[in-house]
N, CA, C and O of each residue as an XYZ file, in Angstrom:
876
protein
N       8.313    -19.179     49.114
C       7.290    -18.252     48.685
C       7.697    -16.821     48.957
O       8.549    -16.587     49.814
N       7.116    -15.848     48.257
C       7.511    -14.447     48.419
C       7.037    -13.868     49.748
O       5.913    -14.112     50.185
N       7.915    -13.098     50.377
C       7.613    -12.375     51.608
C       8.018    -10.935     51.377
O       9.167    -10.661     51.031
N       7.080    -10.002     51.566
C       7.334     -8.590     51.286
C       7.209     -7.767     52.561
O       6.342     -8.021     53.397
N       8.075     -6.793     52.695
C       8.061     -5.920     53.859
C       8.267     -4.487     53.402
O       9.123     -4.207     52.562
N       7.465     -3.570     53.968
C       7.685     -2.140     53.745
C       7.417     -1.423     55.055
O       6.586     -1.863     55.849
N       8.114     -0.325     55.283
C       7.909      0.369     56.547
C       8.743      1.629     56.648
O       9.555      1.937     55.776
N       8.521      2.346     57.733
C       9.312      3.536     57.993
C       9.459      3.727     59.496
O       8.579      3.364     60.277
N      10.594      4.308     59.882
C      10.889      4.613     61.283
C      11.188      6.102     61.387
O      12.069      6.619     60.700
N      10.447      6.783     62.254
C      10.599      8.224     62.422
C      11.200      8.497     63.802
O      10.587      8.187     64.824
N      12.405      9.080     63.825
C      13.100      9.349     65.084
C      13.218     10.855     65.357
O      14.068     11.282     66.140
N      12.365     11.652     64.711
C      12.471     13.103     64.861
C      11.848     13.608     66.159
O      12.127     14.736     66.568
N      11.016     12.809     66.814
C      10.388     13.211     68.065
C      11.039     12.473     69.232
O      11.916     11.633     69.036
N      10.597     12.798     70.453
C      11.187     12.172     71.640
C      11.051     10.656     71.604
O      11.979      9.932     71.962
N       9.884     10.182     71.168
C       9.664      8.740     71.056
C       9.639      8.346     69.584
O       8.829      8.876     68.823
N      10.502      7.434     69.170
C      10.474      7.008     67.770
C       9.157      6.315     67.443
O       8.596      5.618     68.288
N       8.665      6.500     66.234
C       7.427      5.855     65.785
C       7.722      5.019     64.548
O       8.630      5.318     63.772
N       6.936      3.972     64.387
C       7.144      3.098     63.229
C       5.813      2.769     62.596
O       4.758      2.827     63.229
N       5.896      2.429     61.345
C       4.750      1.976     60.562
C       5.266      0.901     59.620
O       6.284      1.096     58.956
N       4.580     -0.226     59.556
C       5.112     -1.338     58.769
C       3.980     -2.171     58.187
O       2.867     -2.200     58.712
N       4.292     -2.838     57.100
C       3.354     -3.770     56.471
C       4.112     -5.003     56.013
O       5.190     -4.913     55.425
N       3.518     -6.168     56.299
C       4.105     -7.452     55.906
C       3.116     -8.182     55.005
O       1.907     -8.156     55.235
N       3.639     -8.816     54.001
C       2.804     -9.651     53.133
C       3.547    -10.943     52.832
O       4.759    -10.944     52.620
N       2.809    -12.031     52.817
C       3.384    -13.329     52.456
C       2.389    -14.064     51.574
O       1.178    -13.958     51.772
N       2.892    -14.799     50.611
C       2.031    -15.538     49.696
C       2.610    -16.930     49.481
O       3.702    -17.092     48.936
N       1.839    -17.948     49.931
C       2.239    -19.351     49.773
C       3.628    -19.611     50.340
O       4.426    -20.336     49.746
N       3.909    -19.010     51.500
C       5.177    -19.235     52.172
C       5.112    -20.567     52.921
O       4.139    -20.834     53.626
N       6.126    -21.388     52.774
C       6.139    -22.704     53.404
C       6.332    -22.555     54.912
O       7.223    -21.834     55.362
N       5.494    -23.241     55.690
C       5.591    -23.196     57.146
C       6.775    -24.009     57.638
O       7.138    -25.021     57.039
N       7.383    -23.550     58.752
C       8.430    -24.341     59.387
C       8.427    -24.062     60.888
O       7.648    -23.244     61.377
N       9.306    -24.750     61.610
C       9.314    -24.662     63.075
C       9.735    -23.286     63.582
O       9.543    -22.987     64.761
N      10.297    -22.450     62.732
C      10.711    -21.132     63.165
C       9.573    -20.120     63.231
O       9.795    -18.947     63.533
N       8.360    -20.574     62.949
C       7.220    -19.651     62.898
C       6.321    -19.797     64.119
O       5.097    -19.747     63.998
N       6.917    -19.976     65.289
C       6.137    -20.179     66.503
C       5.313    -18.944     66.882
O       4.336    -19.053     67.622
N       5.704    -17.775     66.377
C       4.911    -16.570     66.642
C       3.498    -16.680     66.067
O       2.601    -15.945     66.480
N       3.300    -17.591     65.121
C       1.972    -17.764     64.551
C       0.947    -18.160     65.607
O      -0.249    -17.932     65.425
N       1.405    -18.755     66.716
C       0.468    -19.183     67.760
C      -0.289    -17.999     68.344
O      -1.383    -18.180     68.878
N       0.260    -16.799     68.258
C      -0.412    -15.623     68.803
C      -1.610    -15.218     67.941
O      -2.575    -14.655     68.458
N      -1.561    -15.490     66.664
C      -2.667    -15.161     65.769
C      -3.492    -16.388     65.393
O      -4.624    -16.264     64.923
N      -2.913    -17.587     65.605
C      -3.589    -18.844     65.246
C      -3.609    -19.731     66.484
O      -2.733    -20.581     66.640
N      -4.600    -19.551     67.376
C      -4.574    -20.239     68.673
C      -4.636    -21.752     68.596
O      -4.220    -22.424     69.540
N      -5.143    -22.314     67.504
C      -5.217    -23.777     67.424
C      -3.825    -24.406     67.296
O      -3.687    -25.627     67.367
N      -2.796    -23.574     67.109
C      -1.422    -24.090     67.105
C      -0.820    -24.064     68.503
O       0.308    -24.519     68.694
N      -1.557    -23.537     69.491
C      -1.031    -23.382     70.846
C      -0.949    -24.720     71.565
O      -1.644    -25.678     71.225
N      -0.072    -24.756     72.575
C      -0.044    -25.895     73.480
C       1.047    -26.897     73.241
O       1.292    -27.729     74.114
N       1.714    -26.870     72.121
C       2.771    -27.850     71.858
C       3.643    -27.361     70.718
O       3.226    -26.535     69.906
N       4.856    -27.881     70.670
C       5.721    -27.602     69.524
C       5.280    -28.516     68.390
O       5.111    -29.721     68.575
N       5.099    -27.929     67.226
C       4.574    -28.678     66.095
C       5.604    -28.772     64.981
O       6.412    -27.867     64.773
N       5.554    -29.880     64.279
C       6.304    -30.013     63.040
C       5.394    -29.488     61.934
O       4.757    -30.253     61.210
N       5.351    -28.146     61.824
C       4.381    -27.523     60.942
C       4.631    -27.869     59.479
O       5.759    -27.818     58.989
N       3.548    -28.222     58.801
C       3.590    -28.456     57.360
C       2.400    -27.744     56.750
O       1.266    -27.909     57.201
N       2.662    -26.954     55.725
C       1.571    -26.236     55.085
C       2.067    -24.955     54.447
O       3.268    -24.764     54.254
N       1.128    -24.080     54.121
C       1.449    -22.829     53.449
C       0.726    -21.662     54.116
O      -0.392    -21.798     54.613
N       1.395    -20.520     54.111
C       0.914    -19.319     54.781
C       0.693    -18.187     53.793
O       1.541    -17.902     52.948
N      -0.480    -17.539     53.916
C      -0.744    -16.266     53.260
C      -1.113    -15.272     54.351
O      -1.901    -15.597     55.239
N      -0.558    -14.070     54.298
C      -0.917    -13.079     55.307
C      -0.682    -11.671     54.786
O       0.136    -11.438     53.895
N      -1.422    -10.747     55.366
C      -1.259     -9.319     55.081
C      -1.455     -8.618     56.415
O      -2.543     -8.674     56.989
N      -0.407     -7.951     56.919
C      -0.422     -7.389     58.267
C       0.073     -5.943     58.241
O       1.111     -5.637     57.655
N      -0.693     -5.059     58.891
C      -0.304     -3.649     59.022
C      -0.138     -3.317     60.495
O      -0.983     -3.687     61.310
N       0.958     -2.613     60.855
C       1.250     -2.265     62.242
C       1.722     -0.817     62.340
O       2.371     -0.299     61.432
N       1.385     -0.176     63.455
C       1.957      1.128     63.763
C       2.059      1.265     65.287
O       1.279      0.669     66.029
N       3.024      2.053     65.733
C       3.211      2.260     67.165
C       4.402      3.156     67.410
O       5.099      3.558     66.479
N       4.628      3.466     68.680
C       5.785      4.289     69.014
C       6.268      3.938     70.416
O       5.506      3.473     71.264
N       7.563      4.175     70.630
C       8.146      3.883     71.929
C       9.627      3.598     71.802
O      10.093      3.141     70.758
N      10.383      3.874     72.893
C      11.827      3.651     72.887
C      12.192      2.221     73.263
O      13.317      1.785     73.015
N      11.253      1.483     73.860
C      11.508      0.107     74.282
C      10.322     -0.754     73.876
O       9.272     -0.244     73.486
N      10.507     -2.091     73.977
C       9.401     -2.976     73.631
C       8.213     -2.744     74.558
O       7.070     -2.761     74.103
N       8.461     -2.529     75.854
C       7.358     -2.299     76.784
C       6.541     -1.088     76.381
O       5.311     -1.128     76.400
N       7.221     -0.015     76.017
C       6.511      1.191     75.583
C       5.826      0.966     74.243
O       4.682      1.379     74.048
N       6.519      0.316     73.325
C       5.951      0.067     72.000
C       4.720     -0.830     72.086
O       3.732     -0.599     71.389
N       4.778     -1.855     72.939
C       3.660     -2.799     73.021
C       2.384     -2.134     73.505
O       1.287     -2.573     73.161
N       2.514     -1.080     74.299
C       1.318     -0.395     74.797
C       0.637      0.428     73.713
O      -0.565      0.681     73.796
N       1.380      0.845     72.706
C       0.797      1.685     71.657
C       0.595      0.929     70.346
O      -0.044      1.437     69.425
N       1.133     -0.271     70.264
C       1.084     -1.017     69.007
C      -0.363     -1.288     68.600
O      -1.161     -1.775     69.400
N      -0.687     -0.972     67.361
C      -2.036     -1.186     66.838
C      -1.915     -1.610     65.381
O      -0.928     -1.309     64.709
N      -2.926     -2.306     64.914
C      -2.899     -2.733     63.527
C      -4.026     -3.694     63.222
O      -4.941     -3.892     64.022
N      -3.938     -4.279     62.055
C      -4.952     -5.240     61.621
C      -4.324     -6.157     60.586
O      -3.286     -5.841     60.005
N      -4.959     -7.283     60.367
C      -4.395     -8.210     59.408
C      -5.346     -9.333     59.059
O      -6.406     -9.494     59.663
N      -4.938    -10.103     58.068
C      -5.631    -11.328     57.688
C      -4.582    -12.414     57.558
O      -3.429    -12.145     57.224
N      -4.998    -13.655     57.829
C      -4.067    -14.764     57.749
C      -4.802    -15.992     57.252
O      -5.965    -16.207     57.594
N      -4.129    -16.797     56.446
C      -4.697    -18.052     55.964
C      -3.603    -19.108     55.952
O      -2.501    -18.868     55.460
N      -3.912    -20.270     56.493
C      -3.050    -21.441     56.411
C      -3.826    -22.486     55.625
O      -4.807    -23.039     56.121
N      -3.396    -22.751     54.424
C      -4.152    -23.659     53.568
C      -3.249    -24.289     52.515
O      -2.813    -23.631     51.570
N      -2.976    -25.594     52.701
C      -3.420    -26.428     53.827
C      -2.451    -26.305     54.996
O      -1.375    -25.722     54.867
N      -2.852    -26.870     56.156
C      -1.948    -26.977     57.289
C      -2.231    -28.310     57.976
O      -3.385    -28.659     58.228
N      -1.167    -29.045     58.275
C      -1.296    -30.344     58.941
C      -1.283    -30.116     60.446
O      -0.267    -29.700     61.003
N      -2.413    -30.388     61.113
C      -2.541    -30.166     62.548
C      -2.337    -31.434     63.365
O      -2.640    -31.456     64.558
N      -1.830    -32.482     62.741
C      -1.586    -33.709     63.487
C      -0.589    -33.427     64.612
O       0.488    -32.884     64.362
N      -0.939    -33.790     65.843
C      -0.095    -33.528     66.998
C      -0.484    -32.302     67.775
O      -0.006    -32.100     68.892
N      -1.355    -31.461     67.202
C      -1.813    -30.279     67.931
C      -2.785    -30.695     69.029
O      -3.629    -31.560     68.797
N      -2.689    -30.100     70.224
C      -3.605    -30.449     71.319
C      -5.070    -30.321     70.943
O      -5.887    -31.125     71.392
N      -5.428    -29.326     70.128
C      -6.824    -29.162     69.764
C      -7.326    -30.373     69.000
O      -8.487    -30.753     69.150
N      -6.477    -30.993     68.181
C      -6.872    -32.194     67.440
C      -7.054    -33.372     68.391
O      -7.999    -34.151     68.261
N      -6.133    -33.493     69.354
C      -6.255    -34.562     70.347
C      -7.573    -34.463     71.098
O      -8.242    -35.471     71.323
N      -7.944    -33.253     71.486
C      -9.174    -33.073     72.252
C     -10.408    -33.280     71.383
O     -11.370    -33.914     71.817
N     -10.391    -32.754     70.160
C     -11.549    -32.914     69.283
C     -11.783    -34.369     68.924
O     -12.918    -34.774     68.670
N     -10.712    -35.162     68.900
C     -10.844    -36.574     68.569
C     -11.673    -37.318     69.611
O     -12.165    -38.416     69.347
N     -11.830    -36.723     70.796
C     -12.630    -37.358     71.846
C     -14.122    -37.202     71.601
O     -14.919    -37.957     72.155
N     -14.509    -36.240     70.783
C     -15.935    -36.011     70.556
C     -16.305    -36.078     69.076
O     -17.489    -36.005     68.747
N     -15.347    -36.212     68.185
C     -15.647    -36.315     66.761
C     -14.570    -37.157     66.094
O     -13.413    -37.164     66.513
N     -14.977    -37.864     65.049
C     -14.030    -38.719     64.356
C     -13.143    -37.880     63.438
O     -13.628    -37.216     62.522
N     -11.839    -37.922     63.698
C     -10.875    -37.218     62.857
C      -9.832    -38.218     62.381
O      -8.871    -38.510     63.093
N     -10.023    -38.731     61.197
C      -9.047    -39.659     60.635
C      -7.759    -38.915     60.304
O      -7.718    -37.684     60.287
N      -6.708    -39.691     60.042
C      -5.404    -39.076     59.791
C      -5.481    -38.036     58.691
O      -4.950    -36.936     58.846
N      -6.143    -38.365     57.567
C      -6.225    -37.393     56.477
C      -7.136    -36.230     56.836
O      -7.062    -35.162     56.228
N      -8.011    -36.447     57.843
C      -8.909    -35.386     58.265
C      -8.250    -34.355     59.152
O      -8.890    -33.380     59.545
N      -6.970    -34.552     59.477
C      -6.270    -33.602     60.336
C      -5.546    -32.528     59.523
O      -4.903    -31.640     60.082
N      -5.659    -32.621     58.218
C      -5.177    -31.550     57.353
C      -6.303    -30.532     57.235
O      -7.392    -30.847     56.756
N      -6.033    -29.324     57.672
C      -7.082    -28.328     57.820
C      -6.813    -27.111     56.947
O      -5.748    -26.974     56.344
N      -7.799    -26.241     56.898
C      -7.610    -24.901     56.353
C      -8.067    -23.906     57.409
O      -9.053    -24.137     58.107
N      -7.346    -22.806     57.518
C      -7.613    -21.792     58.535
C      -7.635    -20.424     57.868
O      -6.747    -20.085     57.086
N      -8.660    -19.649     58.186
C      -8.745    -18.267     57.705
C      -9.167    -17.382     58.862
O     -10.040    -17.750     59.648
N      -8.550    -16.219     58.965
C      -8.899    -15.316     60.066
C      -8.530    -13.892     59.709
O      -7.548    -13.640     59.011
N      -9.345    -12.959     60.206
C      -8.893    -11.569     60.255
C      -8.815    -11.176     61.717
O      -9.494    -11.770     62.555
N      -7.994    -10.179     62.038
C      -7.759     -9.855     63.441
C      -7.368     -8.393     63.586
O      -6.938     -7.738     62.636
N      -7.533     -7.902     64.822
C      -7.140     -6.553     65.190
C      -6.081     -6.624     66.276
O      -6.092     -7.539     67.099
N      -5.169     -5.666     66.283
C      -4.139     -5.571     67.313
C      -4.322     -4.247     68.039
O      -4.233     -3.180     67.432
N      -4.579     -4.320     69.344
C      -4.800     -3.121     70.141
C      -4.777     -3.504     71.612
O      -5.141     -4.622     71.975
N      -4.345     -2.565     72.463
C      -4.347     -2.796     73.912
C      -3.607     -4.079     74.297
O      -4.044     -4.820     75.177
N      -2.490     -4.327     73.630
C      -1.643     -5.494     73.909
C      -2.364     -6.820     73.676
O      -2.051     -7.824     74.316
N      -3.319     -6.816     72.768
C      -4.042     -8.035     72.433
C      -4.214     -8.184     70.931
O      -4.301     -7.203     70.193
N      -4.259     -9.447     70.496
C      -4.649     -9.802     69.131
C      -6.042    -10.418     69.231
O      -6.207    -11.480     69.830
N      -7.035     -9.766     68.653
C      -8.432    -10.144     68.839
C      -9.062    -10.507     67.504
O      -8.788     -9.873     66.485
N      -9.917    -11.544     67.517
C     -10.647    -11.919     66.307
C     -12.057    -12.373     66.644
O     -12.297    -13.001     67.675
N     -12.976    -12.044     65.760
C     -14.336    -12.580     65.799
C     -14.640    -13.376     64.543
O     -15.761    -13.852     64.361
N     -13.647    -13.521     63.677
C     -13.868    -14.156     62.380
C     -12.747    -15.142     62.072
O     -12.039    -15.009     61.073
N     -12.601    -16.121     62.936
C     -11.603    -17.175     62.751
C     -12.347    -18.447     62.354
O     -13.206    -18.919     63.098
N     -12.025    -18.998     61.200
C     -12.710    -20.197     60.703
C     -11.695    -21.328     60.550
O     -10.702    -21.205     59.832
N     -11.970    -22.423     61.240
C     -11.155    -23.630     61.158
C     -11.990    -24.705     60.493
O     -13.043    -25.085     61.005
N     -11.528    -25.196     59.358
C     -12.217    -26.271     58.636
C     -11.339    -27.512     58.713
O     -10.306    -27.602     58.050
N     -11.769    -28.472     59.537
C     -10.978    -29.674     59.758
C     -11.897    -30.881     59.754
O     -12.930    -30.882     60.424
N     -11.526    -31.910     59.002
C     -12.375    -33.084     58.915
C     -13.749    -32.694     58.422
O     -13.890    -32.004     57.413
N     -14.767    -33.144     59.148
C     -16.135    -32.775     58.809
C     -16.728    -31.875     59.887
O     -17.945    -31.807     60.055
N     -15.854    -31.188     60.612
C     -16.310    -30.363     61.728
C     -15.839    -28.921     61.537
O     -14.853    -28.516     62.153
N     -16.529    -28.130     60.690
C     -16.149    -26.719     60.552
C     -16.477    -25.962     61.819
O     -17.522    -26.191     62.429
N     -15.589    -25.057     62.225
C     -15.756    -24.341     63.482
C     -15.410    -22.874     63.315
O     -14.545    -22.507     62.519
N     -16.103    -22.040     64.081
C     -15.790    -20.623     64.131
C     -15.276    -20.263     65.511
O     -15.849    -20.687     66.515
N     -14.194    -19.482     65.577
C     -13.599    -19.062     66.839
C     -13.732    -17.560     67.011
O     -13.738    -16.801     66.042
N     -13.838    -17.150     68.263
C     -13.739    -15.736     68.604
C     -13.011    -15.633     69.936
O     -13.184    -16.482     70.810
N     -12.196    -14.593     70.092
C     -11.467    -14.429     71.343
C     -10.196    -13.636     71.145
O     -10.083    -12.847     70.207
N      -9.228    -13.851     72.044
C      -8.019    -13.031     72.001
C      -6.800    -13.780     72.544
O      -6.918    -14.737     73.309
N      -5.637    -13.311     72.121
C      -4.341    -13.671     72.684
C      -3.649    -12.367     73.067
O      -3.589    -11.444     72.255
N      -3.128    -12.275     74.285
C      -2.425    -11.041     74.635
C      -0.915    -11.216     74.442
O      -0.434    -12.322     74.193
N      -0.186    -10.118     74.560
C       1.241    -10.145     74.274
C       2.041    -10.937     75.308
O       3.215    -11.235     75.091
N       1.405    -11.279     76.433
C       2.053    -12.126     77.436
C       1.820    -13.603     77.161
O       2.310    -14.460     77.897
N       1.070    -13.903     76.099
C       0.861    -15.297     75.712
C      -0.396    -15.930     76.272
O      -0.633    -17.116     76.045
N      -1.222    -15.168     77.008
C      -2.475    -15.723     77.519
C      -3.503    -15.785     76.389
O      -3.560    -14.898     75.538
N      -4.321    -16.856     76.395
C      -5.332    -17.033     75.356
C      -6.702    -17.251     75.987
O      -6.817    -17.799     77.083
N      -7.739    -16.812     75.277
C      -9.114    -17.009     75.712
C      -9.999    -16.988     74.475
O     -10.275    -15.925     73.919
N     -10.443    -18.165     74.047
C     -11.239    -18.286     72.823
C     -12.445    -19.186     73.066
O     -12.427    -20.071     73.922
N     -13.486    -18.933     72.290
C     -14.660    -19.799     72.253
C     -14.803    -20.364     70.847
O     -14.614    -19.662     69.854
N     -15.143    -21.655     70.785
C     -15.388    -22.321     69.506
C     -16.833    -22.781     69.472
O     -17.291    -23.481     70.375
N     -17.545    -22.389     68.436
C     -18.937    -22.796     68.283
C     -18.986    -24.137     67.558
O     -18.449    -24.273     66.459
N     -19.633    -25.127     68.175
C     -19.732    -26.476     67.602
C     -21.159    -26.796     67.179
O     -21.595    -27.942     67.289
N     -21.882    -25.804     66.701
C     -23.283    -26.040     66.361
C     -23.465    -27.147     65.336
O     -24.499    -27.815     65.325
N     -22.471    -27.350     64.471
C     -22.627    -28.360     63.426
C     -22.243    -29.765     63.845
O     -22.369    -30.699     63.054
N     -21.771    -29.936     65.087
C     -21.275    -31.247     65.502
C     -22.364    -32.307     65.458
O     -22.122    -33.413     64.975
N     -23.552    -31.997     65.947
C     -24.622    -32.988     66.020
C     -24.967    -33.548     64.646
O     -25.320    -34.720     64.517
N     -24.863    -32.702     63.614
C     -25.196    -33.151     62.266
C     -24.169    -34.113     61.703
O     -24.454    -34.812     60.731
N     -22.973    -34.168     62.293
C     -21.905    -35.009     61.761
C     -21.904    -36.419     62.355
O     -21.186    -37.295     61.873
N     -22.704    -36.638     63.398
C     -22.690    -37.944     64.054
C     -23.445    -38.985     63.227
O     -24.457    -38.662     62.606
N     -22.962    -40.234     63.212
C     -23.694    -41.313     62.534
C     -25.046    -41.551     63.209
O     -25.226    -41.230     64.384
N     -25.988    -42.113     62.459
C     -27.328    -42.354     62.990
C     -27.289    -43.242     64.223
O     -28.029    -43.001     65.177
N     -26.430    -44.279     64.223
C     -26.361    -45.183     65.370
C     -25.941    -44.425     66.628
O     -26.474    -44.659     67.712
N     -24.978    -43.512     66.469
C     -24.512    -42.747     67.630
C     -25.619    -41.844     68.144
O     -25.790    -41.698     69.354
N     -26.371    -41.236     67.234
C     -27.448    -40.340     67.669
C     -28.543    -41.118     68.399
O     -29.084    -40.653     69.402
N     -28.867    -42.327     67.874
C     -29.898    -43.133     68.527
C     -29.458    -43.559     69.916
O     -30.248    -43.529     70.859
N     -28.185    -43.959     70.043
C     -27.697    -44.405     71.345
C     -27.708    -43.255     72.351
O     -28.122    -43.435     73.497
N     -27.258    -42.084     71.929
C     -27.227    -40.944     72.838
C     -28.630    -40.485     73.219
O     -28.850    -40.001     74.330
N     -29.575    -40.639     72.298
C     -30.946    -40.271     72.637
C     -31.510    -41.211     73.694
O     -32.302    -40.791     74.538
N     -31.104    -42.495     73.654
C     -31.538    -43.443     74.677
C     -30.979    -43.079     76.047
O     -31.573    -43.403     77.076
N     -29.831    -42.403     76.052
C     -29.227    -41.977     77.323
C     -29.701    -40.592     77.741
O     -29.252    -40.045     78.748
N     -30.620    -40.031     76.949
C     -31.142    -38.690     77.226
C     -30.037    -37.626     77.190
O     -30.071    -36.662     77.954
N     -29.069    -37.810     76.305
C     -28.009    -36.820     76.126
C     -28.416    -35.881     74.994
O     -28.591    -36.313     73.855
N     -28.564    -34.617     75.305
C     -28.934    -33.625     74.299
C     -27.663    -32.956     73.786
O     -27.111    -32.063     74.427
N     -27.216    -33.402     72.626
C     -25.961    -32.861     72.084
C     -26.081    -31.387     71.731
O     -25.069    -30.697     71.607
N     -27.293    -30.900     71.570
C     -27.444    -29.494     71.234
C     -26.964    -28.588     72.362
O     -26.653    -27.418     72.141
N     -26.905    -29.141     73.575
C     -26.419    -28.347     74.701
C     -24.906    -28.411     74.819
O     -24.307    -27.633     75.560
N     -24.277    -29.345     74.085
C     -22.815    -29.484     74.132
C     -22.246    -28.842     72.878
O     -21.846    -29.532     71.940
N     -22.216    -27.530     72.869
C     -21.881    -26.857     71.619
C     -20.838    -25.764     71.749
O     -20.562    -25.060     70.776
N     -20.249    -25.604     72.931
C     -19.249    -24.556     73.090
C     -17.963    -25.135     73.650
O     -17.935    -25.642     74.772
N     -16.910    -25.058     72.871
C     -15.566    -25.396     73.335
C     -14.850    -24.105     73.689
O     -15.012    -23.095     73.004
N     -14.066    -24.131     74.744
C     -13.239    -22.980     75.083
C     -11.772    -23.385     75.076
O     -11.411    -24.489     75.483
N     -10.948    -22.478     74.609
C      -9.491    -22.649     74.645
C      -8.955    -21.574     75.581
O      -9.090    -20.380     75.311
N      -8.351    -22.001     76.672
C      -7.813    -21.040     77.631
C      -6.451    -21.511     78.097
O      -6.067    -22.662     77.891
N      -5.722    -20.592     78.735
C      -4.379    -20.907     79.206
C      -3.374    -19.998     78.546
O      -3.539    -18.778     78.522
N      -2.314    -20.608     78.001
C      -1.269    -19.848     77.330
C      -0.928    -20.507     76.006
O      -1.382    -21.611     75.706
N      -0.116    -19.808     75.216
C       0.289    -20.377     73.932
C       1.160    -21.611     74.127
O       1.345    -22.387     73.189
N       1.701    -21.807     75.337
C       2.527    -22.986     75.616
C       1.756    -24.111     76.292
O       2.132    -25.277     76.174
N       0.677    -23.771     77.003
C      -0.100    -24.777     77.718
C      -1.574    -24.401     77.643
O      -2.057    -23.552     78.392
N      -2.269    -25.049     76.727
C      -3.655    -24.726     76.459
C      -4.569    -25.751     77.124
O      -4.259    -26.942     77.156
N      -5.704    -25.276     77.658
C      -6.710    -26.141     78.265
C      -7.969    -26.067     77.409
O      -8.481    -24.981     77.134
N      -8.465    -27.233     76.992
C      -9.671    -27.303     76.178
C     -10.812    -27.803     77.050
O     -10.677    -28.821     77.728
N     -11.944    -27.086     77.035
C     -13.107    -27.497     77.817
C     -14.352    -27.466     76.951
O     -14.477    -26.639     76.048
N     -15.267    -28.373     77.235
C     -16.555    -28.434     76.563
C     -17.629    -28.034     77.564
O     -17.815    -28.697     78.584
N     -18.337    -26.940     77.268
C     -19.325    -26.394     78.205
C     -18.743    -26.219     79.601
O     -19.422    -26.461     80.599
N     -17.469    -25.794     79.669
C     -16.837    -25.520     80.955
C     -16.269    -26.726     81.660
O     -15.762    -26.600     82.775
N     -16.338    -27.903     81.043
C     -15.852    -29.140     81.664
C     -14.730    -29.712     80.812
O     -14.850    -29.783     79.589
N     -13.637    -30.119     81.455
C     -12.520    -30.716     80.743
C     -12.969    -31.988     80.044
O     -13.746    -32.764     80.600
N     -12.482    -32.204     78.828
C     -12.850    -33.408     78.092
C     -12.240    -34.657     78.704
O     -12.616    -35.771     78.337
N     -11.302    -34.491     79.636
C     -10.727    -35.649     80.309
C     -11.609    -36.139     81.457
O     -11.374    -37.216     82.004
N     -12.619    -35.353     81.820
C     -13.499    -35.743     82.908
C     -14.730    -36.462     82.369
O     -14.950    -36.507     81.159
N     -15.527    -37.021     83.267
C     -16.682    -37.811     82.890
C     -17.878    -36.889     82.675
O     -18.589    -36.556     83.623
N     -18.098    -36.477     81.429
C     -19.155    -35.520     81.132
C     -20.535    -36.067     81.480
O     -21.373    -35.349     82.027
N     -20.773    -37.348     81.160
C     -22.096    -37.908     81.402
C     -22.407    -37.962     82.890
O     -23.493    -37.579     83.323
N     -21.441    -38.443     83.669
C     -21.690    -38.556     85.113
C     -21.918    -37.169     85.720
O     -22.797    -36.993     86.564
N     -21.122    -36.185     85.287
C     -21.268    -34.850     85.851
C     -22.563    -34.182     85.409
O     -23.035    -33.237     86.041
N     -23.137    -34.688     84.306
C     -24.429    -34.172     83.856
C     -25.581    -34.910     84.534
O     -26.746    -34.653     84.232
N     -25.259    -35.826     85.449
C     -26.293    -36.564     86.155
C     -26.841    -37.743     85.381
O     -27.906    -38.264     85.710
N     -26.113    -38.173     84.342
C     -26.557    -39.299     83.511
C     -25.750    -40.532     83.899
O     -24.523    -40.539     83.791
N     -26.444    -41.576     84.352
C     -25.768    -42.785     84.826
C     -25.908    -43.882     83.767
O     -27.012    -44.278     83.393
N     -24.759    -44.353     83.301
C     -24.722    -45.339     82.233
C     -24.314    -46.693     82.820
O     -23.408    -46.783     83.648
N     -25.003    -47.736     82.368
C     -24.656    -49.076     82.825
C     -23.222    -49.404     82.435
O     -22.704    -48.921     81.429
N     -22.590    -50.248     83.267
C     -21.191    -50.583     83.043
C     -20.953    -51.135     81.649
O     -19.975    -50.773     80.994
N     -21.847    -52.016     81.188
C     -21.659    -52.645     79.882
C     -21.867    -51.661     78.720
O     -21.508    -51.941     77.576
N     -22.460    -50.495     79.049
C     -22.694    -49.500     77.986
C     -21.671    -48.360     77.981
O     -21.706    -47.500     77.101
N     -20.784    -48.350     78.937
C     -19.884    -47.199     79.059
C     -18.959    -47.063     77.850
O     -18.711    -45.959     77.364
N     -18.453    -48.202     77.374
C     -17.551    -48.128     76.217
C     -18.279    -47.552     75.005
O     -17.714    -46.757     74.255
N     -19.537    -47.959     74.819
C     -20.327    -47.383     73.726
C     -20.459    -45.887     73.906
O     -21.090    -45.220     73.086
């Protein structure tokens, strides 16, 4: 797919300054695009055999003689879309599979986001992940050191559950409306997913004070 670049470098002052714009349209994803994890946090946490297509439009400006100096002044904005993108193997898919049904074909997602670059961070309030039957909105940031901090709103999760599951959970007095915030924290190399501040690997029901009979635990 086409990838376009335009820019200028000004070295007439003590600190060189740059201005650049990148555009891509239907560019095929591959393993060499690991930098995408900084703008697309759902790719964080593992090396992926990326399959899909990328569209993006990115504007940057900054100045400095070294990367450290440049990173402090770097500012810009952009939009990015991965559609489709196969997220099979991504940690976020593994974790979501614990609370929602994601069949193999349901792991092919579409992602759209706009973002700002400032103060050594890439920040977004408009990140939309559409995967399976669980559309999600993300807001948060990734900094240039690779740290991530995002919130995912799961308000639509309760509507996706089968009637039998809803009836069973109501018998256990589990209010799914209170289980609606996922957080992604850690780094682009090691991401931790939590639901309402609790790791999905822990016993959510027991920690919520809900005691389930042994024969009902599997359900």
